[in-house]
PDB file of C-alpha atoms in Angstrom:
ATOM      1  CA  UNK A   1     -20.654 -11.970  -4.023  1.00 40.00           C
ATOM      2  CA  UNK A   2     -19.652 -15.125  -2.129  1.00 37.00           C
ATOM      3  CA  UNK A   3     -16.280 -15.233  -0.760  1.00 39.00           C
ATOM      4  CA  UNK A   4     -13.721 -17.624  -3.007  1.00 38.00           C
ATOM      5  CA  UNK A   5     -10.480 -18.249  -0.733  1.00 38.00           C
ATOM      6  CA  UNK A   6      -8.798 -19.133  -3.372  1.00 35.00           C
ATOM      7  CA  UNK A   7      -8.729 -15.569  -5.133  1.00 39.00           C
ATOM      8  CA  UNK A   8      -7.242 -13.457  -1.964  1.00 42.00           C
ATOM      9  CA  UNK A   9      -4.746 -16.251  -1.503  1.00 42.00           C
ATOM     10  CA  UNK A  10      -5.546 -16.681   2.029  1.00 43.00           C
ATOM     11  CA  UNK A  11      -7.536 -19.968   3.776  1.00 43.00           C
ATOM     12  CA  UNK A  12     -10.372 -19.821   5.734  1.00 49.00           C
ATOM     13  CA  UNK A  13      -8.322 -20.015   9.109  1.00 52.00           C
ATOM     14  CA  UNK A  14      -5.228 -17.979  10.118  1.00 65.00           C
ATOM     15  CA  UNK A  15      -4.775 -14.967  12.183  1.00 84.00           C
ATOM     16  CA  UNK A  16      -7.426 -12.533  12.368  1.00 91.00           C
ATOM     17  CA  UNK A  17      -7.408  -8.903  10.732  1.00 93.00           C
ATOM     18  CA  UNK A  18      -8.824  -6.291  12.952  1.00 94.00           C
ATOM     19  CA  UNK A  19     -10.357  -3.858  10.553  1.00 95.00           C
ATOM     20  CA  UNK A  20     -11.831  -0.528  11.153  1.00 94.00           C
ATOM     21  CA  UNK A  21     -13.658   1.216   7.850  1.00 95.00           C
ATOM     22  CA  UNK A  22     -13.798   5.179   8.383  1.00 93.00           C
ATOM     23  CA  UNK A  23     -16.376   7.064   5.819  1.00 93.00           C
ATOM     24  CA  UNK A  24     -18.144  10.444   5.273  1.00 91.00           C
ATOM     25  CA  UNK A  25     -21.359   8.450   5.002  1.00 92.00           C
ATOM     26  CA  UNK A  26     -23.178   5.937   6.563  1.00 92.00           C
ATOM     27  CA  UNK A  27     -24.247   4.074   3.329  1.00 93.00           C
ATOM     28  CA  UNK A  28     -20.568   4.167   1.686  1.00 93.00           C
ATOM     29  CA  UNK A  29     -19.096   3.036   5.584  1.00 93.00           C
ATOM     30  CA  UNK A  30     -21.866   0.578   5.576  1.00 94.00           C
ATOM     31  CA  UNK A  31     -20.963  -1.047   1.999  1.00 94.00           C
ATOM     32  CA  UNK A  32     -17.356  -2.022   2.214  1.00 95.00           C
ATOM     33  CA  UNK A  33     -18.596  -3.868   6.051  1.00 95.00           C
ATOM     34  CA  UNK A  34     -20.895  -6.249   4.137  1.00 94.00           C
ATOM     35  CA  UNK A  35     -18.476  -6.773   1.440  1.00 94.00           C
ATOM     36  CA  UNK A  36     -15.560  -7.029   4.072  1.00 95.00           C
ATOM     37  CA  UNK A  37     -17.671  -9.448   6.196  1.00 92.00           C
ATOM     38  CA  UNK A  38     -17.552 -11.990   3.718  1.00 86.00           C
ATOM     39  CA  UNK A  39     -14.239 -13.033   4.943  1.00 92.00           C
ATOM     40  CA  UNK A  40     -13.254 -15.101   7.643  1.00 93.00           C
ATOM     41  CA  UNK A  41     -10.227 -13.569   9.324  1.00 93.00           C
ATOM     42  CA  UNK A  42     -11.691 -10.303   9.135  1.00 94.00           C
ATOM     43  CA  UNK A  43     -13.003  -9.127  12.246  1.00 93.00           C
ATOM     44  CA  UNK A  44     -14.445  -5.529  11.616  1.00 94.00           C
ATOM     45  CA  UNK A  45     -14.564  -3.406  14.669  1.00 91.00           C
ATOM     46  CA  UNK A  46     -17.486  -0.903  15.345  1.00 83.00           C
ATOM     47  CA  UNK A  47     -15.938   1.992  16.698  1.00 71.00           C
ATOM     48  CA  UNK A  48     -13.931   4.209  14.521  1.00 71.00           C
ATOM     49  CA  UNK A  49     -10.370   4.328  16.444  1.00 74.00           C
ATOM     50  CA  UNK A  50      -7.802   2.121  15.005  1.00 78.00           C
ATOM     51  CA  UNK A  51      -5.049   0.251  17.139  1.00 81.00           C
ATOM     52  CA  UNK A  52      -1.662  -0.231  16.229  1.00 86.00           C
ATOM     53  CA  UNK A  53      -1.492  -3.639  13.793  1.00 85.00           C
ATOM     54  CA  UNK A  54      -5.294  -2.676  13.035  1.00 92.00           C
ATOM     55  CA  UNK A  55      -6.021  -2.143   9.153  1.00 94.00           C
ATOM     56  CA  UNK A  56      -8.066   0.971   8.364  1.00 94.00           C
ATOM     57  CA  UNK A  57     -10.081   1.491   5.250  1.00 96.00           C
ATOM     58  CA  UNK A  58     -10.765   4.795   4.729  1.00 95.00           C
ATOM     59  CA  UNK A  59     -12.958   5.996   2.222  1.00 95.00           C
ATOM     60  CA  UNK A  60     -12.569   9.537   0.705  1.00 93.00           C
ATOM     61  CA  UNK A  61     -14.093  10.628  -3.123  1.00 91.00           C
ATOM     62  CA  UNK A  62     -10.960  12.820  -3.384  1.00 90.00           C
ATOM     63  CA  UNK A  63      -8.026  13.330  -1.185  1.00 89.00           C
ATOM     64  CA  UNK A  64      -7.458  16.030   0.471  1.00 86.00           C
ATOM     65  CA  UNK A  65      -5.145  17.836   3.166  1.00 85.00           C
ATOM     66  CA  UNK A  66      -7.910  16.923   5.965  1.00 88.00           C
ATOM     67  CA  UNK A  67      -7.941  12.876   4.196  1.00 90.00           C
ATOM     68  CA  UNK A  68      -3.812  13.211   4.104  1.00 88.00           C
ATOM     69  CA  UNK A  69      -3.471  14.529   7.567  1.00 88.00           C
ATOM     70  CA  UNK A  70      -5.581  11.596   9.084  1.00 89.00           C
ATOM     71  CA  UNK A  71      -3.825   9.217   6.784  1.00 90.00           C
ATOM     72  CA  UNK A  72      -0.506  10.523   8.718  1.00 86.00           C
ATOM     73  CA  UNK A  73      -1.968  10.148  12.002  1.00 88.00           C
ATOM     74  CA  UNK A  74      -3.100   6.964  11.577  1.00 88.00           C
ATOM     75  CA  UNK A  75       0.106   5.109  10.266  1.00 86.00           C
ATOM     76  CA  UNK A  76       2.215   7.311  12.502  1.00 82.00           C
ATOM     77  CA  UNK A  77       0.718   7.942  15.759  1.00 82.00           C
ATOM     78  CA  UNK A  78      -1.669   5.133  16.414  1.00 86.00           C
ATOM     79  CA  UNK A  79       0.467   2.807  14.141  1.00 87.00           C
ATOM     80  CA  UNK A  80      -2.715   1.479  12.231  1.00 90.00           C
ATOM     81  CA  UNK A  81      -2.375  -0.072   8.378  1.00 91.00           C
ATOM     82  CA  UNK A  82      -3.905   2.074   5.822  1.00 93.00           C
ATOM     83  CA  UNK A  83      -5.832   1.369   2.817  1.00 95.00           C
ATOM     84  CA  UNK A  84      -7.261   3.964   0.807  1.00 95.00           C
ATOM     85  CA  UNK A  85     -11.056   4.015  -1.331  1.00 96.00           C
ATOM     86  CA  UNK A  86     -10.984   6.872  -3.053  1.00 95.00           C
ATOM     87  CA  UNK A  87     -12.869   7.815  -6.637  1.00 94.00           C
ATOM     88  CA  UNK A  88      -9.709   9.753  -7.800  1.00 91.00           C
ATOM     89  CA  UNK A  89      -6.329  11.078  -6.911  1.00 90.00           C
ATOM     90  CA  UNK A  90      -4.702  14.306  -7.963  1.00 83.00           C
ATOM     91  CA  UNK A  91      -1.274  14.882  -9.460  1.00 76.00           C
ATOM     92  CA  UNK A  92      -0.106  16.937  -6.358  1.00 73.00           C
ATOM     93  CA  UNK A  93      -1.506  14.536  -3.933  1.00 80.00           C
ATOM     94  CA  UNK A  94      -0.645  11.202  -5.284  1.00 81.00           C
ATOM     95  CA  UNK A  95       2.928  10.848  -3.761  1.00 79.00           C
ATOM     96  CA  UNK A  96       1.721  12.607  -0.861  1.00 82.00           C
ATOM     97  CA  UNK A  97      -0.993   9.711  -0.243  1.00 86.00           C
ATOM     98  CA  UNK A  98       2.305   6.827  -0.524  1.00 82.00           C
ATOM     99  CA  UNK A  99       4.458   9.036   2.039  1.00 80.00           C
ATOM    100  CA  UNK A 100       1.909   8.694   4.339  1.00 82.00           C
ATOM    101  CA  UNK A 101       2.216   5.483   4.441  1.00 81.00           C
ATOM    102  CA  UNK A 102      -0.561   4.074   2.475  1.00 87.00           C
ATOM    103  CA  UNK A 103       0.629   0.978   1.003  1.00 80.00           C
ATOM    104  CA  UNK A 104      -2.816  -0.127  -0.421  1.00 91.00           C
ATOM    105  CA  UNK A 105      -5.571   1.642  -2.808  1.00 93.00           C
ATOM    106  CA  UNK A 106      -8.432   0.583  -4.172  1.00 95.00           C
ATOM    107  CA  UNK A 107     -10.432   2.555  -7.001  1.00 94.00           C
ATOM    108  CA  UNK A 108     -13.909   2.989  -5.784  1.00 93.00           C
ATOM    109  CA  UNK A 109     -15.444   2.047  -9.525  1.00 93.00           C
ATOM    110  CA  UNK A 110     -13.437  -1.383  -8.769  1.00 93.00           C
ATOM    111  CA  UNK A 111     -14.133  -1.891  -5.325  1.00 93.00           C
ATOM    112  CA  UNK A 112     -15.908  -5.299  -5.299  1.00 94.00           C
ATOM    113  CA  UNK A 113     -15.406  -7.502  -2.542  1.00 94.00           C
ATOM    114  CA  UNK A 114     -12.792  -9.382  -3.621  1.00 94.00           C
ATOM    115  CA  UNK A 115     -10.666  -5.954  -4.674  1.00 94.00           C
ATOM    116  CA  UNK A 116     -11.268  -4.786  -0.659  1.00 96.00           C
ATOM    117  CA  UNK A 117      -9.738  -8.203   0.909  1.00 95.00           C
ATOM    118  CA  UNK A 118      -7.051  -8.830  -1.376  1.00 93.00           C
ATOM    119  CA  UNK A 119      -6.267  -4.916  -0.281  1.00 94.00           C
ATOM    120  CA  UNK A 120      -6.673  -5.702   3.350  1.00 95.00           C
ATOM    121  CA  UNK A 121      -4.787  -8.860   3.626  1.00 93.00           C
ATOM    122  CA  UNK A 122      -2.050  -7.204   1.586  1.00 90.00           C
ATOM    123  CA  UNK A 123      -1.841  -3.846   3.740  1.00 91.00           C
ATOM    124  CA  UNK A 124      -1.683  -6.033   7.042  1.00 91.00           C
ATOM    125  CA  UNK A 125       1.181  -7.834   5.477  1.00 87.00           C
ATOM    126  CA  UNK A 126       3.059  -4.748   4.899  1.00 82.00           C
ATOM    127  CA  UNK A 127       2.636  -4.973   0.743  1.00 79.00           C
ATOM    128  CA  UNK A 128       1.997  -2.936  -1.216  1.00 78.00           C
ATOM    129  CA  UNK A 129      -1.288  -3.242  -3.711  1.00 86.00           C
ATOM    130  CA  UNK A 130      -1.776  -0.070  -6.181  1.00 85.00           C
ATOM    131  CA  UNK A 131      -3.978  -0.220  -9.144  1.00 85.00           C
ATOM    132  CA  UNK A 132      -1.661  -0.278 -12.292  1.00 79.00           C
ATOM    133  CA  UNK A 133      -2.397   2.846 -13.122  1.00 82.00           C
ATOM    134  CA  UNK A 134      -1.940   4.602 -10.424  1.00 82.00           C
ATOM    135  CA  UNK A 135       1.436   2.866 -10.337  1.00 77.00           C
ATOM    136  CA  UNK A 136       2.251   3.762 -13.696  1.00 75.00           C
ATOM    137  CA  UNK A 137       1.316   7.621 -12.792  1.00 77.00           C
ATOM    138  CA  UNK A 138       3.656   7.078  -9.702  1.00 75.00           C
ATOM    139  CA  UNK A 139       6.674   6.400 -11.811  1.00 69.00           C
ATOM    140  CA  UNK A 140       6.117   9.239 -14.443  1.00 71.00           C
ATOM    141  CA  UNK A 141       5.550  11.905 -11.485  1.00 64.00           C
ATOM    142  CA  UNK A 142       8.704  10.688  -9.504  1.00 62.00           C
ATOM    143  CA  UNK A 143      10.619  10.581 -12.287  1.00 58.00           C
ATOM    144  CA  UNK A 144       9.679  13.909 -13.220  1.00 59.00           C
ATOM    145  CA  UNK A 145      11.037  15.264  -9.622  1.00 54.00           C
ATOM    146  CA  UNK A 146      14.213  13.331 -10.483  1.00 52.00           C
ATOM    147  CA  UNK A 147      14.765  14.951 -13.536  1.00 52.00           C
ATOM    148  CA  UNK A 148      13.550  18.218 -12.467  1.00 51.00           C
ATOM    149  CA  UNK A 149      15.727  18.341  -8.810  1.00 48.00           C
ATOM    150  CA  UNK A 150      18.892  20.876  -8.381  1.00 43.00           C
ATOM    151  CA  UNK A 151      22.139  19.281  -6.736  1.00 46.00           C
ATOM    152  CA  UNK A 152      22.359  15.876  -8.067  1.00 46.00           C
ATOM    153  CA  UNK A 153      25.678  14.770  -8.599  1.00 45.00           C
ATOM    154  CA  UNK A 154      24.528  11.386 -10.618  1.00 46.00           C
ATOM    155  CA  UNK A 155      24.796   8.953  -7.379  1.00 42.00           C
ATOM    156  CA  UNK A 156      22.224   8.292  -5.212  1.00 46.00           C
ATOM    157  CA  UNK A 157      22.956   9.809  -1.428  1.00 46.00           C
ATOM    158  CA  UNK A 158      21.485   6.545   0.204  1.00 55.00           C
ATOM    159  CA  UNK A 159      22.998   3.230  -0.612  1.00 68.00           C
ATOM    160  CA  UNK A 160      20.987   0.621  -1.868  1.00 78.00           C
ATOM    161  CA  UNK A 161      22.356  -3.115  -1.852  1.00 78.00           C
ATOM    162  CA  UNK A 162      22.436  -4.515  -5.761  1.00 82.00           C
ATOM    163  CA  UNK A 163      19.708  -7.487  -4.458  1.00 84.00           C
ATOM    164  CA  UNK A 164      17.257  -4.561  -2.737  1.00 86.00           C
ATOM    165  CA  UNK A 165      17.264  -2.605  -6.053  1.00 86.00           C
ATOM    166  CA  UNK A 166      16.486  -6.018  -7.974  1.00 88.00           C
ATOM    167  CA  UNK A 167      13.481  -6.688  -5.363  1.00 89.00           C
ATOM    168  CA  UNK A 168      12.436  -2.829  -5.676  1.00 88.00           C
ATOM    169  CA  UNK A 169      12.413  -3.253  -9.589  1.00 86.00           C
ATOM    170  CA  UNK A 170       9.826  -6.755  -9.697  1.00 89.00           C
ATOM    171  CA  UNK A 171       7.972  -4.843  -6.638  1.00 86.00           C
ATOM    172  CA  UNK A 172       7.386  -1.834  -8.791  1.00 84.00           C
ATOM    173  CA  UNK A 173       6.472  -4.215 -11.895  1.00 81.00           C
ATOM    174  CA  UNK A 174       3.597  -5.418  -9.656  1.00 80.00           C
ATOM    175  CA  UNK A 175       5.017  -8.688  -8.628  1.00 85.00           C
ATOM    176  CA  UNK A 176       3.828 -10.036  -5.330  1.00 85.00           C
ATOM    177  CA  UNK A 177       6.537 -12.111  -2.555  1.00 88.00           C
ATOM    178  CA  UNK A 178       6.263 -15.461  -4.243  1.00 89.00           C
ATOM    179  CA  UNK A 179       6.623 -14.224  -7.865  1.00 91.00           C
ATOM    180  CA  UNK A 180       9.678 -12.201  -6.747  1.00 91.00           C
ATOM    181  CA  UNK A 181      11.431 -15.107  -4.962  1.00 90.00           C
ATOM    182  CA  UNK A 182      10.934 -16.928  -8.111  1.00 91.00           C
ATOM    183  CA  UNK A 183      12.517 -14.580 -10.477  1.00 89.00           C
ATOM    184  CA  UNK A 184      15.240 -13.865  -8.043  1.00 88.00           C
ATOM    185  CA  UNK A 185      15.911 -17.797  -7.356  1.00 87.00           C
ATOM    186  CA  UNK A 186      15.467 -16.434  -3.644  1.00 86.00           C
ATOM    187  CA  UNK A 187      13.685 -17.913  -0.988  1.00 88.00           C
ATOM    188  CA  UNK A 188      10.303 -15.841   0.390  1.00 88.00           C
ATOM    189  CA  UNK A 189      12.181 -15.519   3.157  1.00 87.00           C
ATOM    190  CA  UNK A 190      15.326 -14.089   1.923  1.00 87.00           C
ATOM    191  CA  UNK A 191      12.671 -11.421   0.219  1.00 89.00           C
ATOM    192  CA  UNK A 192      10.572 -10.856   3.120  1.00 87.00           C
ATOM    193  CA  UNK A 193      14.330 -10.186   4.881  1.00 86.00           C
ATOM    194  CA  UNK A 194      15.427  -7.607   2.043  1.00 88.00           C
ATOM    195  CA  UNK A 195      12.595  -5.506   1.866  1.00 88.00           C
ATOM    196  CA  UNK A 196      12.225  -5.414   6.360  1.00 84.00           C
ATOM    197  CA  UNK A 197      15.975  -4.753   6.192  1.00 84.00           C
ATOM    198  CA  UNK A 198      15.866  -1.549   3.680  1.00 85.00           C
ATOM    199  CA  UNK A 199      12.291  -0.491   5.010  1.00 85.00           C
ATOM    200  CA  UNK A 200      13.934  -0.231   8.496  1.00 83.00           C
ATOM    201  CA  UNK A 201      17.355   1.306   7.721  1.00 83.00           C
ATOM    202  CA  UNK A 202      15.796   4.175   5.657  1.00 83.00           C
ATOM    203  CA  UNK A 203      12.773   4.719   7.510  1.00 81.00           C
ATOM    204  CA  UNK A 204      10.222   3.528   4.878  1.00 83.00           C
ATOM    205  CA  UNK A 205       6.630   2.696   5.858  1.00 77.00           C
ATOM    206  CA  UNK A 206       5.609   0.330   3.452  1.00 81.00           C
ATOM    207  CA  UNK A 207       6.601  -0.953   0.131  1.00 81.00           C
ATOM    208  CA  UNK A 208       4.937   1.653  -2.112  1.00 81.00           C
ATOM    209  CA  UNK A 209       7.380   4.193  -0.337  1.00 82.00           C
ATOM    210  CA  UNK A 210      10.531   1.809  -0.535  1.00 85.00           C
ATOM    211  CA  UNK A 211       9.391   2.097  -4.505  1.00 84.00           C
ATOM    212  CA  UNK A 212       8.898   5.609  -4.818  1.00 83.00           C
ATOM    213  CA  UNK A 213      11.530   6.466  -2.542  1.00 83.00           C
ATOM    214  CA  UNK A 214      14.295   4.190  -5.418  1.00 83.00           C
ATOM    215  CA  UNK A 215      12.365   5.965  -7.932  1.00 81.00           C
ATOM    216  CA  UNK A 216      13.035   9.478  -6.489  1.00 78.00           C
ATOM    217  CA  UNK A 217      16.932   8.669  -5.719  1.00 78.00           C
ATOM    218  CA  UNK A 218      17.215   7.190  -9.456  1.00 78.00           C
ATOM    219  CA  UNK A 219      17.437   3.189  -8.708  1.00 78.00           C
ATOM    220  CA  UNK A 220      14.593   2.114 -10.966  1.00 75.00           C
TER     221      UNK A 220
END
């Protein structure tokens, strides 16, 4: 498949990606290279450690506590990007995968090239890029906790600004920067600012946990 800038949104120059892809196989580990390779500000690294700012694709059929507790190592000690290939994600590990700071996944059924960069370029951006199902499944399962959880009182412990709940709400409908700036009659800037401002104050890695952590607290 030859690479079509014009689909990832990015041009042929810019800042490089360094991109490390971590799999259980050599053929799997050796697949998502050639597709990756396509693109021009990827630069895919041979060894299999990750730096901080890196992006690492790692491929698992199923997530498990081994997959998770690399996934937490990664974005938390060596301060890598994460984005997850993975054939299919449990119930009881799906908001486990976002809170370790996985902002991007990719179904391995739909992992052409195009899927991988447009999940690359949006994990070293700090966006978030979930299939819509998976999304959809995050939103029933959080709101499941909320409804389920002992002690709420009806207000949310955490204060969210009215504008960072509006940004949360297009973010979790799938919008990307631009669109959201758009709607909001807000610069890309202003939204860039809103999300790095709530991301930072509450501790958030990414921003598929800034959604499901307004969807557990009952914003969206």
């Amino acid at each position: 498949m030859s690479h079509r800038p014009t689909e990832t949104g990015s041009a042929d120059s810019g800042p490089h990606i360094s991109v490390v892809v971590q799999a259980p196989d050599p053929i799997s580990r050796a697949g998502v290279r050639s597709q990756l390779a396509q693109h021009p500000v990827i630069d895919l690294l041979d060894g299999s450690e990750a730096g901080p700012g890196s992006v690492v694709v790692l491929i698992s059929e199923m997530p498990d506590e081994t997959v998770l507790s690399r996934l937490r190592r990664l974005v938390r000690s060596d301060g890598a990007r994460a984005v997850l290939v993975a054939g299919a994600i449990r119930e009881a590990e799906l908001l486990e995968v976002i809170e370790c700071g996985v902002g991007a996944i990719v179904w391995r059924h739909e992992a052409t090239a195009h899927r991988l960069v447009q999940a690359v370029l949006a994990a070293s951006r700090g966006d978030g890029d979930l299939p819509s199902d998976l999304l959809g499944r995050l939103i029933t399962q959080v709101g499941s906790l909320q409804r389920t959880a002992s002690g709420r009182t009806g207000a949310p412990s955490s204060g969210l600004l009215p504008r960072e709940v509006d940004v949360l709400r297009l973010v979790a409908d799938g919008l990307d920067t631009g669109e959201i700036a758009s709607k909001l009659s807000y610069s890309e800037r202003t939204v860039k600012n809103v999300m790095h401002g709530l991301t930072t104050r509450l501790h958030l890695r990414n921003r598929a946990h800034a959604v499901a952590y307004a969807l557990r607290e009952g914003y969206i």
